[in-house]
Amino acid sequence: MAISNKQKAAIAAIVLVGGVTTGAVLLSGRSAPEEHSEHSETTGHGDNEHHGKQAAQDNHKDDKSHDDGEHHETKKGPNGGALFSRDGYDVEIGTAESKGEARIRVWVNKSGKVVDKGVAVTGQLVRTTGETQSLDFVTSGDAMESKQSIEEPHAFDVSADVTLPGSSTPLPVKLSKEEGKIELTAEQVAKTGLVVLTAGPAKVQAGVQFPGEIRFNEDKTAHVVPRLAGVVESVPANIGQQVKKGQVLAVIASTGLSDQRSELLAAQKRLDLARVTYDREKKLWEEKISAEQDYLIARNVLQESQISVQNAQQKLTAIGASSSSSALNRYELRAPFDGMIVEKHISLGEAVADNANVFTLSDLSSVWVEFVVSAKDLEKVRVGKKASITSASSDVTAEGTVSYVGSLLGEETRTAKARVTLTNPQMGWRPGLFVSVNVFGAEADVAVAIDSEGIQQVDGQSVVFVAVSGGFVAQPVKTGRSNGRAIEIVEGIKPGMRYAASNSFVLKSELGKSSAEHSH
């Protein structure tokens, strides 16, 4: 079909308009629909990194609608803190040591030079436990420094407003610290067996603490002696062995025992003869054959023989020897009661004296805890009062009763001896172990108390692992009165705070693993 000149002109006009439009789009670098929408985010965004000239005119202000967090991770400054910028100023917030205490510092620089005039800073610190602390800042060297020191643990968020020279609108800056935080999920807490409790008021008995030492219970300790001189034939018992009452400890050949057994045998023979003579004389006297005097003499001899036999038997009983044995000189030294052999001074073939201390036997199911009491504390330590015993080398605790308080003070020390009788069924409290003795007084109401298992020692300081979002934080505390089960918290924890009680040593172990990374 033929095309007229008029149609050719119309087609050329359309092609020309399309080419111009395409060139405009390519030169602008954006699509036509986007150009018409004017990129509606720019008004509230103000980010010249993404929105061209309009954002540059806004000077990229970190206002509340933007907070500079949608597109940027917090930068670090030369002092290791969080870095913020505006109007050519660089503002860094971080922590630093000052006079042995941690404080919050704010450094302000412009074009690489320190700005120390016309800068004002106010802020607030919020701990992971929810506690808040207002911060006031003063000039210190090349920075603004908080008047308030920052106590451990360093797990907190700081929000501060920095007023820059010539500006009426403060620049908001933030700092987050998580030192000492142990991150654990709910599943991990359940697997470790941690028991989380809530701190609150309780009744706690006031106590007085003394250093003490575990000693043998002398009422249940015996120094075993042979009571007969002789030569050792065998020693079946060994030191540290648990023995039963009557068990043979050693066998001794004793000439003294041989004499005593011979005496008993002779007395028994004489008794047999006297009994036969008595029976005969009694029968003859009853039949009027012999005189009554012969009967009376026979009866007297019988009675004397009986006394001789009893005397010989009691001599053997007194030394712990049996009246009969395959060998007259065999002496078996036996345990007087159930106990443990804690000392042994006898060996095979040794000649021992009758008063030699050859064994020391002690029943360790009960021990004494001995401690000294000064004159000012005597009123607080009375017989019958309850006491808790804590090992100086472990976290084991036991309870006992004050069984003795000396009535006399030492001339040199001006102290009195006291002791607690402690049951020891598992033999865990061994004589010689150093312990702490806490003698309880009257009960008292305290504002904040926790389970004593929640207290852990970290770097020589008492801490409690407080539950926070996502884990636990080691919170330093000052403790007060305790009854062994509950302990008063004087400072560091408020009522209602949740903390790790049983198995909190797991958290202490985890904290120790990360201690090398701890820095201020």
XYZ file of C-alpha atoms in Angstrom:
520
model
C 0.000 0.000 0.000
C 1.387 3.431 -0.873
C 2.082 5.940 1.908
C 1.257 9.546 1.302
C 3.601 12.431 2.050
C 1.343 13.552 4.915
C 1.591 10.127 6.618
C 5.388 10.093 6.193
C 5.637 13.439 7.986
C 3.515 12.205 10.936
C 5.693 9.082 11.395
C 8.880 11.148 11.382
C 7.480 13.447 14.081
C 6.614 10.498 16.343
C 10.115 8.980 15.991
C 11.720 12.333 16.794
C 9.670 12.848 19.992
C 10.445 9.282 21.177
C 14.195 9.769 20.687
C 14.224 12.989 22.719
C 12.332 11.360 25.588
C 14.678 8.370 25.665
C 17.747 10.611 25.749
C 16.326 12.577 28.677
C 15.762 9.402 30.668
C 19.284 8.106 30.026
C 20.880 11.434 30.975
C 18.914 11.744 34.261
C 19.782 8.183 35.438
C 16.277 7.535 36.801
C 12.964 6.263 35.462
C 10.215 8.593 34.539
C 7.735 7.344 37.157
C 10.357 7.734 39.950
C 11.024 11.311 38.846
C 7.358 12.211 39.099
C 7.004 10.648 42.611
C 9.893 12.862 43.881
C 11.060 9.931 46.058
C 8.671 10.498 48.981
C 11.138 9.032 51.556
C 13.529 11.969 51.249
C 11.551 14.274 53.477
C 11.876 12.119 56.587
C 15.134 10.495 55.553
C 17.580 13.278 54.997
C 20.408 10.965 53.913
C 22.672 12.463 51.261
C 24.358 9.148 50.700
C 21.178 7.923 49.086
C 19.167 10.942 47.975
C 21.401 13.436 46.233
C 21.365 17.214 46.497
C 18.346 17.602 48.743
C 19.945 15.391 51.390
C 23.183 17.353 51.146
C 21.287 20.572 51.879
C 19.838 18.910 55.050
C 23.444 18.240 56.303
C 22.429 14.637 57.042
C 20.953 15.449 60.465
C 20.605 12.486 62.883
C 17.097 13.384 63.906
C 14.772 11.075 65.769
C 12.962 10.001 62.633
C 16.183 8.685 61.157
C 18.538 7.953 64.074
C 21.215 7.107 61.509
C 20.624 3.423 62.148
C 18.841 2.329 59.013
C 21.945 2.417 56.832
C 25.030 2.557 59.110
C 26.643 0.382 61.762
C 28.076 2.334 64.707
C 31.607 3.399 63.841
C 34.492 3.144 66.281
C 36.570 6.145 67.201
C 40.310 6.373 67.953
C 39.629 5.781 71.668
C 37.654 2.602 71.040
C 34.260 4.228 71.630
C 31.220 4.809 69.431
C 31.733 7.571 66.843
C 29.081 10.033 65.631
C 29.405 12.993 63.215
C 27.508 16.192 62.411
C 28.335 19.605 60.916
C 32.022 18.680 60.635
C 32.254 17.594 64.281
C 33.315 14.070 65.325
C 31.847 13.008 68.683
C 33.088 9.819 70.348
C 31.602 8.273 73.518
C 33.311 5.485 75.452
C 34.684 4.365 78.824
C 38.050 5.126 80.383
C 39.846 4.612 83.693
C 40.253 7.663 85.929
C 41.826 7.452 89.384
C 41.248 3.718 89.451
C 37.550 4.050 88.545
C 35.709 3.582 85.266
C 33.911 6.652 83.900
C 32.071 7.663 80.719
C 34.003 10.037 78.440
C 32.962 12.098 75.412
C 35.613 13.349 72.972
C 34.730 16.149 70.516
C 36.981 16.923 67.526
C 36.728 19.096 64.439
C 39.151 18.817 61.556
C 41.423 16.703 63.738
C 41.573 19.286 66.574
C 40.176 18.882 70.094
C 37.125 21.031 70.848
C 37.003 21.797 74.575
C 34.948 24.979 74.686
C 31.245 25.461 74.150
C 30.521 21.721 74.611
C 27.931 20.471 77.113
C 26.961 16.855 77.811
C 24.172 15.246 79.847
C 23.301 11.565 79.908
C 21.739 8.560 81.552
C 23.030 5.026 82.115
C 20.611 2.080 82.131
C 21.921 -1.253 83.377
C 20.790 -4.606 82.039
C 19.163 -5.189 85.437
C 16.925 -2.142 84.880
C 18.673 0.262 87.266
C 19.248 3.810 86.010
C 21.948 6.359 86.823
C 22.029 10.035 85.787
C 25.342 11.274 84.424
C 26.792 14.779 84.706
C 29.887 15.693 82.706
C 32.806 18.042 83.341
C 35.882 18.893 81.297
C 38.805 16.524 81.971
C 41.863 16.878 79.751
C 40.860 16.442 76.127
C 37.376 15.104 76.885
C 34.168 15.562 78.829
C 34.096 13.053 81.688
C 31.232 11.850 83.886
C 31.369 12.950 87.501
C 29.900 9.588 88.496
C 32.050 6.448 88.449
C 30.660 3.337 86.755
C 30.587 0.278 89.008
C 30.983 -3.285 87.817
C 29.562 -5.020 85.911
C 30.008 -2.985 82.754
C 26.843 -4.217 81.079
C 24.717 -1.168 80.306
C 23.389 1.310 77.711
C 24.289 5.008 77.849
C 22.257 7.704 76.087
C 23.750 11.214 76.045
C 22.935 14.566 74.460
C 25.985 16.521 73.254
C 25.484 20.250 72.660
C 28.080 21.461 70.130
C 29.412 25.026 69.793
C 26.979 27.325 67.989
C 24.198 24.720 67.949
C 21.002 24.711 69.967
C 20.000 21.191 68.957
C 21.897 18.482 70.933
C 23.435 15.578 69.065
C 22.153 12.264 70.555
C 24.866 9.628 71.033
C 24.678 6.114 72.433
C 27.039 3.543 73.936
C 26.359 -0.108 74.727
C 28.527 -2.385 76.885
C 28.063 -6.065 77.647
C 31.200 -6.912 79.619
C 30.608 -9.763 82.060
C 27.335 -10.806 80.454
C 26.944 -14.554 79.991
C 24.560 -15.227 77.148
C 22.324 -18.257 77.661
C 19.069 -19.282 76.051
C 16.176 -20.734 78.055
C 17.074 -24.198 76.742
C 20.703 -23.832 77.859
C 19.570 -22.693 81.311
C 17.388 -25.788 81.617
C 20.206 -28.115 80.501
C 22.721 -26.718 83.017
C 20.287 -27.260 85.888
C 20.339 -23.604 86.937
C 17.614 -22.680 89.411
C 16.486 -19.055 89.121
C 14.892 -17.484 92.221
C 13.663 -14.002 93.157
C 15.359 -11.850 95.787
C 13.101 -10.485 98.503
C 12.576 -9.893 102.230
C 13.184 -12.735 104.670
C 13.933 -13.606 108.280
C 17.645 -14.130 108.831
C 19.498 -14.920 112.015
C 22.328 -12.535 112.771
C 25.608 -14.379 113.182
C 29.123 -13.849 114.452
C 31.887 -15.464 112.417
C 35.066 -17.034 113.786
C 37.975 -18.948 112.219
C 38.072 -22.536 113.445
C 39.622 -25.953 112.959
C 38.229 -29.478 112.802
C 39.517 -31.648 115.665
C 38.975 -35.221 116.848
C 36.019 -35.689 119.146
C 38.001 -36.570 122.268
C 34.947 -38.244 123.788
C 35.139 -40.745 120.917
C 38.911 -41.032 120.592
C 41.046 -43.661 122.343
C 44.779 -44.237 122.726
C 45.027 -48.015 122.654
C 47.747 -49.536 124.921
C 48.574 -53.271 125.337
C 48.383 -53.288 129.188
C 50.850 -56.180 128.987
C 54.484 -56.124 127.945
C 55.489 -58.518 125.193
C 56.750 -59.096 121.669
C 54.571 -58.359 118.639
C 53.691 -61.479 116.639
C 51.347 -59.906 114.039
C 49.644 -56.586 113.214
C 46.587 -57.144 110.990
C 45.323 -53.553 111.413
C 46.657 -50.647 109.314
C 46.520 -46.882 109.653
C 43.419 -45.362 108.020
C 41.495 -48.629 108.353
C 37.917 -48.566 109.586
C 37.523 -51.231 112.300
C 34.648 -52.656 114.331
C 34.402 -53.055 118.085
C 36.240 -56.229 119.194
C 38.253 -56.561 115.964
C 41.834 -57.802 116.489
C 44.361 -55.012 115.994
C 47.554 -56.827 116.977
C 48.753 -60.132 118.544
C 51.427 -60.011 121.272
C 53.308 -62.858 122.954
C 53.353 -61.960 126.686
C 54.949 -63.881 129.549
C 52.830 -61.845 131.955
C 49.676 -63.140 130.317
C 51.041 -66.686 130.472
C 51.494 -66.317 134.247
C 47.962 -64.994 134.713
C 46.380 -67.756 132.680
C 48.443 -70.329 134.594
C 47.191 -68.820 137.826
C 43.601 -69.192 136.602
C 44.124 -72.819 135.588
C 45.672 -73.622 138.980
C 42.808 -71.896 140.809
C 40.274 -73.887 138.758
C 42.020 -77.167 139.678
C 42.004 -76.256 143.354
C 38.340 -75.387 143.058
C 37.542 -78.768 141.548
C 39.349 -80.533 144.423
C 37.726 -78.340 147.066
C 34.269 -79.055 145.605
C 34.844 -82.854 145.772
C 36.177 -82.607 149.349
C 33.267 -80.448 150.382
C 30.695 -82.879 148.962
C 32.338 -85.812 150.775
C 32.649 -84.028 154.114
C 29.081 -82.793 153.910
C 27.791 -86.324 153.305
C 29.872 -87.770 156.178
C 28.704 -85.043 158.540
C 25.077 -85.604 157.593
C 25.521 -89.349 158.276
C 27.097 -88.511 161.660
C 30.298 -90.221 160.613
C 32.674 -87.209 160.738
C 32.740 -84.180 162.968
C 31.041 -80.918 161.977
C 34.380 -79.139 162.153
C 35.712 -81.157 159.182
C 32.636 -80.166 157.191
C 33.077 -76.485 158.022
C 36.756 -76.556 157.040
C 35.896 -78.142 153.674
C 33.219 -75.509 153.043
C 35.661 -72.703 153.814
C 38.287 -74.149 151.440
C 35.660 -74.381 148.700
C 34.681 -70.749 149.126
C 38.310 -69.589 149.040
C 38.883 -71.584 145.853
C 35.879 -69.965 144.229
C 37.233 -66.534 145.150
C 40.649 -67.390 143.693
C 39.083 -68.443 140.391
C 36.992 -65.249 140.194
C 40.047 -63.137 140.988
C 42.118 -64.762 138.244
C 39.274 -64.373 135.719
C 38.800 -60.683 136.524
C 42.519 -60.025 136.100
C 42.288 -61.372 132.560
C 39.105 -59.416 131.874
C 40.774 -56.206 133.052
C 43.497 -56.496 130.434
C 41.094 -57.581 127.708
C 42.380 -61.170 127.482
C 40.244 -64.252 127.178
C 40.465 -66.947 129.893
C 41.237 -69.682 127.386
C 43.571 -69.797 124.403
C 45.536 -72.296 122.395
C 48.669 -70.564 123.639
C 48.900 -69.274 127.201
C 51.027 -66.286 126.138
C 48.877 -65.183 123.149
C 47.437 -61.731 123.759
C 44.967 -60.287 121.215
C 44.714 -56.479 121.292
C 41.169 -55.573 120.203
C 39.356 -52.362 119.166
C 37.360 -50.869 122.079
C 34.708 -49.374 119.714
C 33.925 -48.755 116.035
C 36.285 -46.219 114.527
C 39.208 -45.409 112.264
C 42.862 -46.046 113.061
C 44.409 -42.593 112.791
C 47.792 -43.417 114.370
C 49.877 -46.594 114.485
C 53.080 -47.090 116.499
C 53.617 -50.841 116.423
C 55.362 -53.223 114.049
C 56.079 -56.954 113.728
C 58.776 -58.294 116.098
C 58.822 -55.136 118.224
C 58.996 -55.391 122.013
C 56.297 -53.181 123.498
C 55.758 -51.939 127.042
C 52.476 -52.368 128.861
C 51.753 -48.593 128.666
C 52.934 -47.917 125.093
C 50.503 -45.977 122.880
C 50.420 -48.364 119.922
C 47.201 -47.206 118.244
C 44.995 -44.108 118.212
C 41.415 -44.940 117.319
C 38.756 -42.301 116.632
C 35.084 -42.472 115.725
C 34.925 -39.821 112.988
C 31.141 -39.953 112.716
C 31.307 -37.012 115.121
C 33.996 -34.292 115.256
C 34.682 -31.112 117.157
C 35.038 -27.674 115.596
C 37.266 -25.647 117.898
C 37.518 -21.848 117.777
C 38.504 -19.017 120.076
C 36.179 -16.263 121.285
C 37.321 -12.809 122.339
C 35.974 -11.208 125.495
C 33.669 -8.844 123.538
C 31.969 -11.771 121.741
C 31.426 -14.058 124.738
C 27.862 -12.798 125.186
C 27.053 -13.845 121.616
C 28.432 -17.390 121.933
C 26.466 -19.587 124.308
C 26.162 -23.333 124.813
C 23.223 -24.654 122.816
C 23.253 -21.991 120.091
C 23.074 -23.110 116.476
C 26.075 -22.614 114.228
C 26.966 -23.205 110.599
C 30.356 -24.513 109.518
C 31.851 -23.621 106.139
C 35.007 -25.172 104.752
C 37.748 -22.725 103.847
C 38.721 -24.916 100.872
C 35.283 -25.683 99.416
C 31.659 -24.537 99.418
C 30.484 -27.328 101.740
C 28.365 -26.186 104.703
C 27.098 -28.080 107.768
C 25.162 -27.197 110.896
C 25.922 -28.003 114.517
C 25.444 -26.824 118.094
C 27.809 -25.015 120.436
C 28.631 -27.695 123.025
C 31.294 -25.960 125.098
C 32.465 -22.435 125.917
C 35.451 -22.044 128.217
C 34.857 -20.091 131.410
C 38.449 -18.828 131.657
C 40.245 -16.383 129.392
C 43.850 -17.056 128.435
C 46.283 -14.831 130.286
C 48.138 -13.907 127.089
C 45.440 -14.055 124.412
C 42.448 -12.943 126.516
C 40.287 -15.371 124.603
C 38.194 -18.379 125.573
C 38.059 -21.716 123.782
C 34.767 -22.901 122.361
C 33.660 -25.791 120.226
C 30.788 -27.052 118.131
C 29.933 -30.748 118.017
C 29.374 -31.679 114.394
C 27.915 -34.881 113.018
C 30.083 -36.299 110.237
C 28.333 -39.306 108.669
C 30.182 -39.069 105.338
C 33.607 -38.490 106.975
C 33.927 -35.303 104.894
C 35.030 -33.113 107.803
C 38.578 -34.286 108.478
C 40.590 -33.238 111.536
C 43.040 -30.458 110.722
C 40.741 -28.761 108.184
C 40.402 -24.988 108.609
C 36.810 -23.742 108.626
C 34.657 -20.693 109.309
C 32.228 -20.901 112.225
C 29.101 -18.717 112.105
C 27.272 -18.691 115.440
C 23.651 -17.588 115.000
C 21.842 -15.057 117.159
C 18.234 -13.893 117.178
C 16.186 -13.783 113.975
C 15.869 -10.432 112.220
C 13.784 -9.173 109.284
C 15.919 -8.072 106.313
C 14.800 -6.178 103.210
C 16.681 -8.321 100.678
C 17.889 -11.887 101.094
C 18.858 -14.641 98.671
C 19.692 -18.322 98.830
C 23.272 -18.745 100.066
C 24.018 -20.973 97.050
C 23.627 -17.887 94.863
C 26.786 -16.283 96.274
C 29.990 -16.919 94.324
C 33.502 -15.553 94.823
C 35.073 -13.916 91.746
C 38.480 -12.253 92.109
C 38.031 -12.109 95.865
C 34.643 -10.378 95.637
C 31.154 -11.717 96.380
C 28.956 -11.720 93.279
C 25.455 -12.846 92.367
C 24.543 -13.813 88.807
C 21.469 -11.690 88.035
C 19.112 -12.797 85.267
C 18.857 -10.266 82.420
C 17.485 -10.405 78.899
C 19.370 -13.138 77.047
C 21.499 -14.365 79.945
C 23.102 -13.440 83.272
C 25.351 -10.679 84.617
C 27.788 -11.043 87.528
C 26.582 -8.396 89.997
C 28.982 -7.496 92.855
C 27.205 -7.448 96.229
C 27.830 -6.706 99.878
C 26.488 -9.394 102.193
C 25.242 -9.145 105.767
C 23.711 -11.603 108.173
C 23.301 -15.254 107.297
C 21.852 -18.413 108.786
C 23.652 -20.724 106.392
C 20.644 -21.083 104.082
C 19.661 -17.473 103.423
C 22.003 -14.500 103.335
C 21.234 -10.796 103.600
C 22.219 -8.549 100.680
C 23.155 -5.104 101.952
C 24.077 -3.618 98.572
C 23.960 -4.678 94.918
C 20.536 -6.338 94.554
C 17.010 -4.971 94.952
C 13.827 -6.881 95.869
C 12.245 -8.583 92.890
C 15.471 -9.192 90.991
C 15.827 -12.719 89.630
C 19.138 -14.511 90.196
C 20.818 -17.887 89.721
C 20.763 -19.958 92.927
C 21.546 -23.686 92.648
C 24.363 -24.592 90.229
C 25.425 -20.950 89.868
C 29.023 -22.228 89.844
C 28.377 -23.088 86.169
C 28.075 -19.377 85.420
C 31.225 -18.659 87.419
C 33.053 -21.157 85.228
C 31.724 -19.533 82.049
C 32.722 -16.107 83.333
C 36.252 -17.370 83.966
C 36.554 -18.548 80.363
C 35.832 -15.062 79.043
C 37.788 -13.114 81.698
C 40.759 -12.693 79.343
C 38.554 -10.633 77.035
C 37.398 -8.305 79.833
C 38.673 -4.744 79.473
C 37.547 -1.320 80.570
